[in-house]
Tab-separated table of C-alpha atoms in Angstrom:
chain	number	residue	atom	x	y	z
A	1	UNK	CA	22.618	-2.945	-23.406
A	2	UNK	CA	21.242	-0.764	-21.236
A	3	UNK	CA	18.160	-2.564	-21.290
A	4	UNK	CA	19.770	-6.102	-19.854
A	5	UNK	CA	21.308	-3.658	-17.515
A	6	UNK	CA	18.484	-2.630	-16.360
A	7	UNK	CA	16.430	-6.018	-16.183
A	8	UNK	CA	19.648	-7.577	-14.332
A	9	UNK	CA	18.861	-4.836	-11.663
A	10	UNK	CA	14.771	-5.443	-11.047
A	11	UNK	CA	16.154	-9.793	-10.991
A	12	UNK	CA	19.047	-8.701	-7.996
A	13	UNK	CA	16.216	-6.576	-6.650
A	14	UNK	CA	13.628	-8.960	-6.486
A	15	UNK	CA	16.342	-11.809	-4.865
A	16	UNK	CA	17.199	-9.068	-2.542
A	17	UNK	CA	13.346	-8.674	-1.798
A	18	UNK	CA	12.739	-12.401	-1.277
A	19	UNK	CA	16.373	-12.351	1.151
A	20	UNK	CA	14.741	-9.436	2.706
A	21	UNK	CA	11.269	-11.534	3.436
A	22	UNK	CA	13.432	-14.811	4.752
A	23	UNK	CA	15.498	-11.947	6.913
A	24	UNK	CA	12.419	-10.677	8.800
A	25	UNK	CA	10.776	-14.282	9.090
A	26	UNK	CA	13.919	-14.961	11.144
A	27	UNK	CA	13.479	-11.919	13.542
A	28	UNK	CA	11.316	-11.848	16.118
A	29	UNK	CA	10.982	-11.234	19.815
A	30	UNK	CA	10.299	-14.980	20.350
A	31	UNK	CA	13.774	-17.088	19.938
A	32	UNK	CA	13.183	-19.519	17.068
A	33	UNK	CA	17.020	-20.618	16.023
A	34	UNK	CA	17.708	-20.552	12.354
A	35	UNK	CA	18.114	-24.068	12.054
A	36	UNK	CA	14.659	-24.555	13.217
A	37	UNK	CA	13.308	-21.825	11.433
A	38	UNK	CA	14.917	-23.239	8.068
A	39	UNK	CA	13.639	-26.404	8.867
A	40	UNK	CA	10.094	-25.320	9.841
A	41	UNK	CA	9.822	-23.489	6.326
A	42	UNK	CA	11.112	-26.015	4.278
A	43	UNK	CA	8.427	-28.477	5.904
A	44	UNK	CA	5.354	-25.951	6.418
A	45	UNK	CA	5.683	-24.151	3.139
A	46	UNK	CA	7.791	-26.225	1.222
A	47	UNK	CA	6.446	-29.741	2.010
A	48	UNK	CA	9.914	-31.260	1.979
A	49	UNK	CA	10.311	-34.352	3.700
A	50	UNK	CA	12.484	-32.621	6.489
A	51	UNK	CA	13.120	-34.161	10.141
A	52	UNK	CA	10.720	-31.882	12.776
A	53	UNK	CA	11.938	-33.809	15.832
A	54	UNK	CA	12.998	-31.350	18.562
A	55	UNK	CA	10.535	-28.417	17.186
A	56	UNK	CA	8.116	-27.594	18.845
A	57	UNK	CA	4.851	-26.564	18.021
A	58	UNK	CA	4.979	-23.024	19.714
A	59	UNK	CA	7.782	-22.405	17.255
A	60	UNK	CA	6.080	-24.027	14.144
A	61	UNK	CA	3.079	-21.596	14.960
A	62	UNK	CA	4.532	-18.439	15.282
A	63	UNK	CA	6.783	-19.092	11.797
A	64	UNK	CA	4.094	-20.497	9.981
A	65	UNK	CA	0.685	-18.547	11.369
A	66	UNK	CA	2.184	-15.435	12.369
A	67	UNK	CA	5.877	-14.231	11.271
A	68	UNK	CA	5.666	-15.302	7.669
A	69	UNK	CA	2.813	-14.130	6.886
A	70	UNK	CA	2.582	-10.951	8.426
A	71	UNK	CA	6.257	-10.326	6.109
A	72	UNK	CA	4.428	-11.178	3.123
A	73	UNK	CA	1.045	-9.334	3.954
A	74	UNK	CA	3.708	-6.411	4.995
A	75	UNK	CA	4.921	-6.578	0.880
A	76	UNK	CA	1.624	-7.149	-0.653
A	77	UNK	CA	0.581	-4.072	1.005
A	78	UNK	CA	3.596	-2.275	0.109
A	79	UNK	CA	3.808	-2.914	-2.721
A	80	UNK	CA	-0.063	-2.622	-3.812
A	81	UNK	CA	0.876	1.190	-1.901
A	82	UNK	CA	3.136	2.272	-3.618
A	83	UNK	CA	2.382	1.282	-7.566
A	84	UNK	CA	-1.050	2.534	-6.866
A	85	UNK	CA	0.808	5.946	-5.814
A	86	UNK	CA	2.992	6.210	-8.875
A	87	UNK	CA	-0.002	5.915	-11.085
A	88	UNK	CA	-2.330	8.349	-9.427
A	89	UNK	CA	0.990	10.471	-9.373
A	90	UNK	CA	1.297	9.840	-13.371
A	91	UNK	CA	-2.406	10.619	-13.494
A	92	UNK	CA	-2.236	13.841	-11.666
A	93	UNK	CA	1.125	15.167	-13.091
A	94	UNK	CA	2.039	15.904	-9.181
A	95	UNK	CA	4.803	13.785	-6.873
A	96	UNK	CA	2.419	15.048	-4.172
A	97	UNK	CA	-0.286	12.646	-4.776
A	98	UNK	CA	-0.843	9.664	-3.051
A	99	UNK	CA	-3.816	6.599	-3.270
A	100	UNK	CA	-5.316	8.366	-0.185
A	101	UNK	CA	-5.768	11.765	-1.929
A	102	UNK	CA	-9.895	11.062	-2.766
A	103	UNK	CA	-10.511	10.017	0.633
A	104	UNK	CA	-9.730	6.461	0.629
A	105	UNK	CA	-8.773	7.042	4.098
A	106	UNK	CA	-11.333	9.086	5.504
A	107	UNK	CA	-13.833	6.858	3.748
A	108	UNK	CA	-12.209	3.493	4.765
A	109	UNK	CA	-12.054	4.887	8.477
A	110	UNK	CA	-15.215	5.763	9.261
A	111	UNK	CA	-16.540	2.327	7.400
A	112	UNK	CA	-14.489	0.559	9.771
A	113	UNK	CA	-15.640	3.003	12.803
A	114	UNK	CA	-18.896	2.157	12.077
A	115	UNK	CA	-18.432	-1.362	12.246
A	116	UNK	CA	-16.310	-1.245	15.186
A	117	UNK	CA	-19.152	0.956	17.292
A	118	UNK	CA	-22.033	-1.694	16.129
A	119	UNK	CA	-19.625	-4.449	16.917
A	120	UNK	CA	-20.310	-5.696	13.716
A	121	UNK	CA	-19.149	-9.330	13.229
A	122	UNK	CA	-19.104	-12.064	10.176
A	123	UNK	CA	-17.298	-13.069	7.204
A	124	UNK	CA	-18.331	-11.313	3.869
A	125	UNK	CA	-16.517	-12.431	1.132
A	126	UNK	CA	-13.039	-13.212	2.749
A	127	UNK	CA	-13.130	-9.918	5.125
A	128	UNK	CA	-14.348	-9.704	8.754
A	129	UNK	CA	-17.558	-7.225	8.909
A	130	UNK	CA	-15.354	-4.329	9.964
A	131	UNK	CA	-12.904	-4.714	7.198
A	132	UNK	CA	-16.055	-5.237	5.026
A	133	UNK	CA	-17.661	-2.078	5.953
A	134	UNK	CA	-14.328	-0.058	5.345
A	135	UNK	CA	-14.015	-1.407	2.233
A	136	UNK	CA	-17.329	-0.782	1.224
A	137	UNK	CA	-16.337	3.236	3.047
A	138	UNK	CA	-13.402	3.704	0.950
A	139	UNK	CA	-15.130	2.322	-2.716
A	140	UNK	CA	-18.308	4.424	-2.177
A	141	UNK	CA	-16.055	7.576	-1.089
A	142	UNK	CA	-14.482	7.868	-4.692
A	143	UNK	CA	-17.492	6.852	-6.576
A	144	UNK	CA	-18.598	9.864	-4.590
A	145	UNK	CA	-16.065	12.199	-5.492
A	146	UNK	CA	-15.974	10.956	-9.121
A	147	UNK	CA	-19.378	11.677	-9.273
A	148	UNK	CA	-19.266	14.943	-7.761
A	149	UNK	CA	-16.088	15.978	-10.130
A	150	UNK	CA	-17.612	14.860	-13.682
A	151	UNK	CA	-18.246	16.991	-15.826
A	152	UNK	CA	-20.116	15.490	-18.792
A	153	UNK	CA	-17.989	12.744	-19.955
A	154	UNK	CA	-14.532	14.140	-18.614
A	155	UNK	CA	-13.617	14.432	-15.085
A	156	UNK	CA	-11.362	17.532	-14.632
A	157	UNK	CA	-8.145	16.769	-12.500
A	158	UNK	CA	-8.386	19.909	-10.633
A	159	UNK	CA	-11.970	19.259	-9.792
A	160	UNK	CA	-11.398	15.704	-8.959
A	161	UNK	CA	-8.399	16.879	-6.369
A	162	UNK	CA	-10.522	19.585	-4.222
A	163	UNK	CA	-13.900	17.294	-4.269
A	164	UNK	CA	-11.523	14.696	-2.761
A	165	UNK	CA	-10.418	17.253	0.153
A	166	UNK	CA	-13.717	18.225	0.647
A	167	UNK	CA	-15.251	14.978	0.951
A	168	UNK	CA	-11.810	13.974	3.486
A	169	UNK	CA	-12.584	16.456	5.931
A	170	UNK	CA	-16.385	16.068	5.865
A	171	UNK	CA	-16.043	12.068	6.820
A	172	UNK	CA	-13.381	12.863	8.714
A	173	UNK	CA	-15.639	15.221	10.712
A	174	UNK	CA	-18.206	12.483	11.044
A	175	UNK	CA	-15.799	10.012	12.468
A	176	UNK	CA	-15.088	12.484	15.111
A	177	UNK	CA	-18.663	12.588	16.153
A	178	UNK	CA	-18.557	8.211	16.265
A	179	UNK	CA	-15.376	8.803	18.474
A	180	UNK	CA	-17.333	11.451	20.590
A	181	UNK	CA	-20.133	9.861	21.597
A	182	UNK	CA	-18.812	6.435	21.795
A	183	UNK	CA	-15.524	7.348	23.733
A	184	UNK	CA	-15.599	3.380	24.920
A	185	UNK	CA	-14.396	2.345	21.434
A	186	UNK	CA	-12.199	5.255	20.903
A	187	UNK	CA	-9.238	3.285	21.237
A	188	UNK	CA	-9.907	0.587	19.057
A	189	UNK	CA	-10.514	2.985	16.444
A	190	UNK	CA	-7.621	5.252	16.886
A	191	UNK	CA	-5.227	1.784	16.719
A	192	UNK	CA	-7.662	0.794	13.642
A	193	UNK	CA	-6.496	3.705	12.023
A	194	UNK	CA	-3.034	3.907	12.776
A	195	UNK	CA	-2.308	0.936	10.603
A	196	UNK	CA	-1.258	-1.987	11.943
A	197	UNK	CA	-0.066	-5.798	10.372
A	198	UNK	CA	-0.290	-7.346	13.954
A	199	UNK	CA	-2.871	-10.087	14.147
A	200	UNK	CA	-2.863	-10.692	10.404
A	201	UNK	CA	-2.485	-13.881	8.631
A	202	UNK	CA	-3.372	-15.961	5.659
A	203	UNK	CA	-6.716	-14.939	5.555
A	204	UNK	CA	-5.891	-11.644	4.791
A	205	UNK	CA	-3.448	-12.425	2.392
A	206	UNK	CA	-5.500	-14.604	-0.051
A	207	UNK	CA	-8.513	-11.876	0.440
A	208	UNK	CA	-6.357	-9.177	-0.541
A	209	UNK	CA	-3.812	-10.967	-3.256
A	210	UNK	CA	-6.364	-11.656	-6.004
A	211	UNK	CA	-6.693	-7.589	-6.188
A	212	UNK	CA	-3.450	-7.170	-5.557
A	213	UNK	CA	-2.034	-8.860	-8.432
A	214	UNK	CA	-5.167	-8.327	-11.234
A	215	UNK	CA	-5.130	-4.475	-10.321
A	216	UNK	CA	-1.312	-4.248	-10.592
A	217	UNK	CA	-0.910	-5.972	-13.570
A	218	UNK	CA	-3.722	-3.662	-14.677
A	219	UNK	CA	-1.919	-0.432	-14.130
A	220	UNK	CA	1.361	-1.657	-15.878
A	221	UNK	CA	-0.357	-2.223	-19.010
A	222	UNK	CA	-1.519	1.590	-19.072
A	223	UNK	CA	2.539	2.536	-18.307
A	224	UNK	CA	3.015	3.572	-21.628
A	225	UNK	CA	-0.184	5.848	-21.560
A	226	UNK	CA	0.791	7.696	-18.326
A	227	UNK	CA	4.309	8.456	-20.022
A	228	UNK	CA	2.720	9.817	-23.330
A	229	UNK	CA	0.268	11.539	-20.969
A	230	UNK	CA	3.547	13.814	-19.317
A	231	UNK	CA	3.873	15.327	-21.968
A	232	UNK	CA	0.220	17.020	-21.654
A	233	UNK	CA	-3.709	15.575	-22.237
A	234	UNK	CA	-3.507	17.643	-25.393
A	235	UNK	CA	-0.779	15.730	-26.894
A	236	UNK	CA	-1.934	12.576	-25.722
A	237	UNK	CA	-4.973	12.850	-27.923
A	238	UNK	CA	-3.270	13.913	-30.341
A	239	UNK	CA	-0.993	10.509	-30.642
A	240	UNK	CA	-3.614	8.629	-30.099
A	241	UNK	CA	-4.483	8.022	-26.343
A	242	UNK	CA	-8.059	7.730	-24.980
A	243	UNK	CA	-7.144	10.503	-22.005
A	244	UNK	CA	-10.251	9.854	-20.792
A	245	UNK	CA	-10.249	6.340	-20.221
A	246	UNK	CA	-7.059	6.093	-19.017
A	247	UNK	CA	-7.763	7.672	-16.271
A	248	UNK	CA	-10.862	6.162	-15.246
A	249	UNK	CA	-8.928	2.877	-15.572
A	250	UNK	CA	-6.183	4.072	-13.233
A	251	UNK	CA	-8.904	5.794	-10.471
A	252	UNK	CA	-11.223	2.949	-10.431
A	253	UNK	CA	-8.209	0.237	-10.029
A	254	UNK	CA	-5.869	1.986	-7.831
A	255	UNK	CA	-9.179	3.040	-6.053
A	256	UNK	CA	-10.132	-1.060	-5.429
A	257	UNK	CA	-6.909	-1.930	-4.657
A	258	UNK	CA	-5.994	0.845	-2.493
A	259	UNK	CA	-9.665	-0.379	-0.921
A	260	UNK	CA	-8.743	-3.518	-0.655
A	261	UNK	CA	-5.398	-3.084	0.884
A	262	UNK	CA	-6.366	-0.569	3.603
A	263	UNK	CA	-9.659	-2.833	4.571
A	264	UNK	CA	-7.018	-5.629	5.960
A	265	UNK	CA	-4.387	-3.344	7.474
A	266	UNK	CA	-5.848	-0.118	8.290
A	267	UNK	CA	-4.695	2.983	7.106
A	268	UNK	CA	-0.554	3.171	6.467
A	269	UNK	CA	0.491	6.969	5.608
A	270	UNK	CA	3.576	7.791	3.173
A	271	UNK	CA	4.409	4.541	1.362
A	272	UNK	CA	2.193	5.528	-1.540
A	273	UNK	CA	3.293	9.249	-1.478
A	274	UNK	CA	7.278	9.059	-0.264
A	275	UNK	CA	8.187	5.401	-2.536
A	276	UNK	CA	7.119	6.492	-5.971
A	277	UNK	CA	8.964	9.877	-5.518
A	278	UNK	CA	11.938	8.514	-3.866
A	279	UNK	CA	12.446	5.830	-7.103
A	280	UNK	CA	11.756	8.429	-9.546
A	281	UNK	CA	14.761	10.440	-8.200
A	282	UNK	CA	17.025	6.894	-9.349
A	283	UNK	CA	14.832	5.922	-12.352
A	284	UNK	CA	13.200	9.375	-14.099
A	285	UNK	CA	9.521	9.444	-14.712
A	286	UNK	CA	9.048	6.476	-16.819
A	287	UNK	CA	6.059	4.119	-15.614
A	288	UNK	CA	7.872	1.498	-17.421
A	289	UNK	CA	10.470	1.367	-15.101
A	290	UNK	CA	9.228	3.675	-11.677
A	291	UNK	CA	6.402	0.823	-11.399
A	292	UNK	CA	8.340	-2.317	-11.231
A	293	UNK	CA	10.681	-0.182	-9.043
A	294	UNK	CA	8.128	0.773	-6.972
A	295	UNK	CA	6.944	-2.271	-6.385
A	296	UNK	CA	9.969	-3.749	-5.167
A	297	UNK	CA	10.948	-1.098	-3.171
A	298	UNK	CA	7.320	-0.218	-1.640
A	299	UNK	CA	7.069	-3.764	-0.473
A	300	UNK	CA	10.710	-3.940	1.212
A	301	UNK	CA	10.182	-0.400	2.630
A	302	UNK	CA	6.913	-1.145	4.835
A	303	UNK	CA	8.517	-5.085	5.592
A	304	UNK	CA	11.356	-3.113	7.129
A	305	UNK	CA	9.011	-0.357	9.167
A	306	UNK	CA	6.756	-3.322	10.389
A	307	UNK	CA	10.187	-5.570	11.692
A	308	UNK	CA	11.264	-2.406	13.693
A	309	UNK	CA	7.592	-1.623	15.001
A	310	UNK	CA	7.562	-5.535	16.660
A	311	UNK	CA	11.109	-5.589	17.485
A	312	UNK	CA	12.238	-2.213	19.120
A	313	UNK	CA	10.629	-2.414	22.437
A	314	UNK	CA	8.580	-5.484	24.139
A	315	UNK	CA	4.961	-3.033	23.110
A	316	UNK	CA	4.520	-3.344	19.108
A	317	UNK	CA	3.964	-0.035	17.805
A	318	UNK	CA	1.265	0.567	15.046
A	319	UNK	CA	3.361	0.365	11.453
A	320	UNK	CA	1.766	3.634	10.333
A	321	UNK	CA	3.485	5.558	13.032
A	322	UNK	CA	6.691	3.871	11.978
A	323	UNK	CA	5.712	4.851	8.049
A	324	UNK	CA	5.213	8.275	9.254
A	325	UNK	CA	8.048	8.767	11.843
A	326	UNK	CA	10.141	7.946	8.796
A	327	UNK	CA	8.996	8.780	5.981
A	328	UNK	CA	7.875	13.075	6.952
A	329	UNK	CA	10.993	13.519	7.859
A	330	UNK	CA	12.885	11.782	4.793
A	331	UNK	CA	10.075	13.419	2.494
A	332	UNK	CA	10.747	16.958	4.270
A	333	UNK	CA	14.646	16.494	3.030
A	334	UNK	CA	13.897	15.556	0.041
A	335	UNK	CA	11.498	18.718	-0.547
A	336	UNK	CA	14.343	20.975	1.056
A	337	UNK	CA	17.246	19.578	-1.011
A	338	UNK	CA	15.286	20.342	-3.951
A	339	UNK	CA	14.552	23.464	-3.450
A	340	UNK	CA	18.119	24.298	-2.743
A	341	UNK	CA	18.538	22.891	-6.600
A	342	UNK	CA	16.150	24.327	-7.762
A	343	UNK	CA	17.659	28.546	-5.980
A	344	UNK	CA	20.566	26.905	-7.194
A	345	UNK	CA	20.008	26.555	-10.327
């Protein structure tokens, strides 16, 4: 029973998801009437044989090239964010992890900084040369700090977690230097950095969705490892899980997707850490049921941030600040009304 129960509530999720997506394809600063809008998706994306007389082709463009998929590109992202945080969360046995706690970030940041300050242009496989060069940042940070946390065949969590601050701050240091000397592109790495879905489209979408899907289906299959693995690496072993492998499965995917994701978007803060640790308050600590959550509620989380960031005043604000203005103080409440449990208790 309570398993119907609970797959009834992921199907009314995920309708309330797609309602959500149609929702924010609707809004927008430029007026596009419903009817229209209706009518342009059903002929655009639908190929129904639907009368376009009256439309024009302003309006067709900015529903078809830009407001749909930025919505979608907002839940890929999202979503990619925040099932890649509940694993590396499961992995770490701490709600304070996030995908960005290896230097993703800092690695994906000064890839793209570097592209940005040798205006480096192109299209390698899918991604522009900047969103090339911060992917190739953020995959050759962790192999880096995997490397430099391995001891023999096992790679010790605590180890893992202090080569990745270390390795942060250093490339973050090193960025600062780009900025520094090449103050003429500072902006256009500060707004690279803040995390932003304006300008994105279907390009980035079909780049992006083959790892999006492959590397989440990927880390649901290892669900029932990371919930035998709460219980401690010892008794993991000891009924039967390859500790080891599991979590070089979970780095190196969440790594490539997290990659992946920020190499189209820039960097978006909090989805991956606040998401996973909000759901797990509804749903316990189960990876069976706090990833599909996740998912879900990752995705609608940064579509919602992203509407209000292009719809509160006439200048769109970066998503990431949105994320952050958000979610710090939400996470800081959370933390608080915890620990007044927890004295409580």
């Amino acid at each position: 029973m309570k398993k119907k129960k609970k797959r009834l509530a992921l199907i009314l999720a995920a309708a309330g998801c797609i309602l959500l997506i149609y929702f924010c394809t609707v809004l927008g600063a430029a007026s596009v009437s419903l009817g229209d809008v209706n009518r342009i998706l059903l002929h655009e994306i639908f190929h129904m044989p639907v009368d376009m007389e009256g439309i024009s082709a302003g309006s067709i463009a900015i529903i078809r090239d830009v407001r749909l998929p930025r919505v979608l590109l907002g839940f890929l992202t999202g979503a990619a964010l925040a099932v890649c945080g509940a694993s590396y969360q499961g992995i770490f046995k701490n709600p304070m992890a996030d995908p960005y706690i290896l230097g993703i970030s800092s690695g994906a940041a000064l890839g793209a900084a570097i592209g940005i300050v040798l205006h480096f242009s192109g299209n390698i496989a899918g991604l522009s040369g900047t969103a090339f060069l911060a992917f190739a940042g953020a995959l050759l940070t962790v192999f880096l700090v995997y490397s430099i946390s391995r001891t023999g065949r096992k790679v010790p969590i605590a180890s893992l977690i202090l080569s990745g601050i270390a390795v942060n701050q250093s490339l973050s240091a090193f960025m600062s230097l780009i900025m520094l000397f090449h103050q003429q592109s500072m902006d256009q790495i500060m707004f690279w950095t803040m995390g932003s879905l304006n300008g994105k489209g279907w390009n980035q979408i079909f780049t992006i969705l083959p790892y999006v899907i492959l590397g989440v289906i990927l880390l649901m299959t290892s669900a029932r490892e990371l919930d035998i693995m709460l219980l401690g690496e010892d008794t993991a072993v000891q009924l039967g899980v390859n500790v080891e492998f599991v979590k070089k499965k979970v780095l190196i995917v969440s790594s490539i997707v997290t990659a992946a994701v920020v190499s189209a978007t820039g960097i978006i803060g909090f989805v991956g850490l606040l998401v996973p640790h909000v759901v797990r308050l509804f749903t316990g600590p189960k990876h069976r049921v706090l990833m599909p959550v996740s998912l879900l509620f990752g995705g609608t989380f940064l579509i919602l941030c992203d509407t209000a960031a292009r719809s509160m005043i006439t200048q769109e604000i970066p998503v990431g600040i949105i994320t952050a203005a958000f979610g710090g103080p939400f996470f800081l409440y959370l933390l608080w009304k915890s620990r007044r449990g927890g004295a409580a208790g």
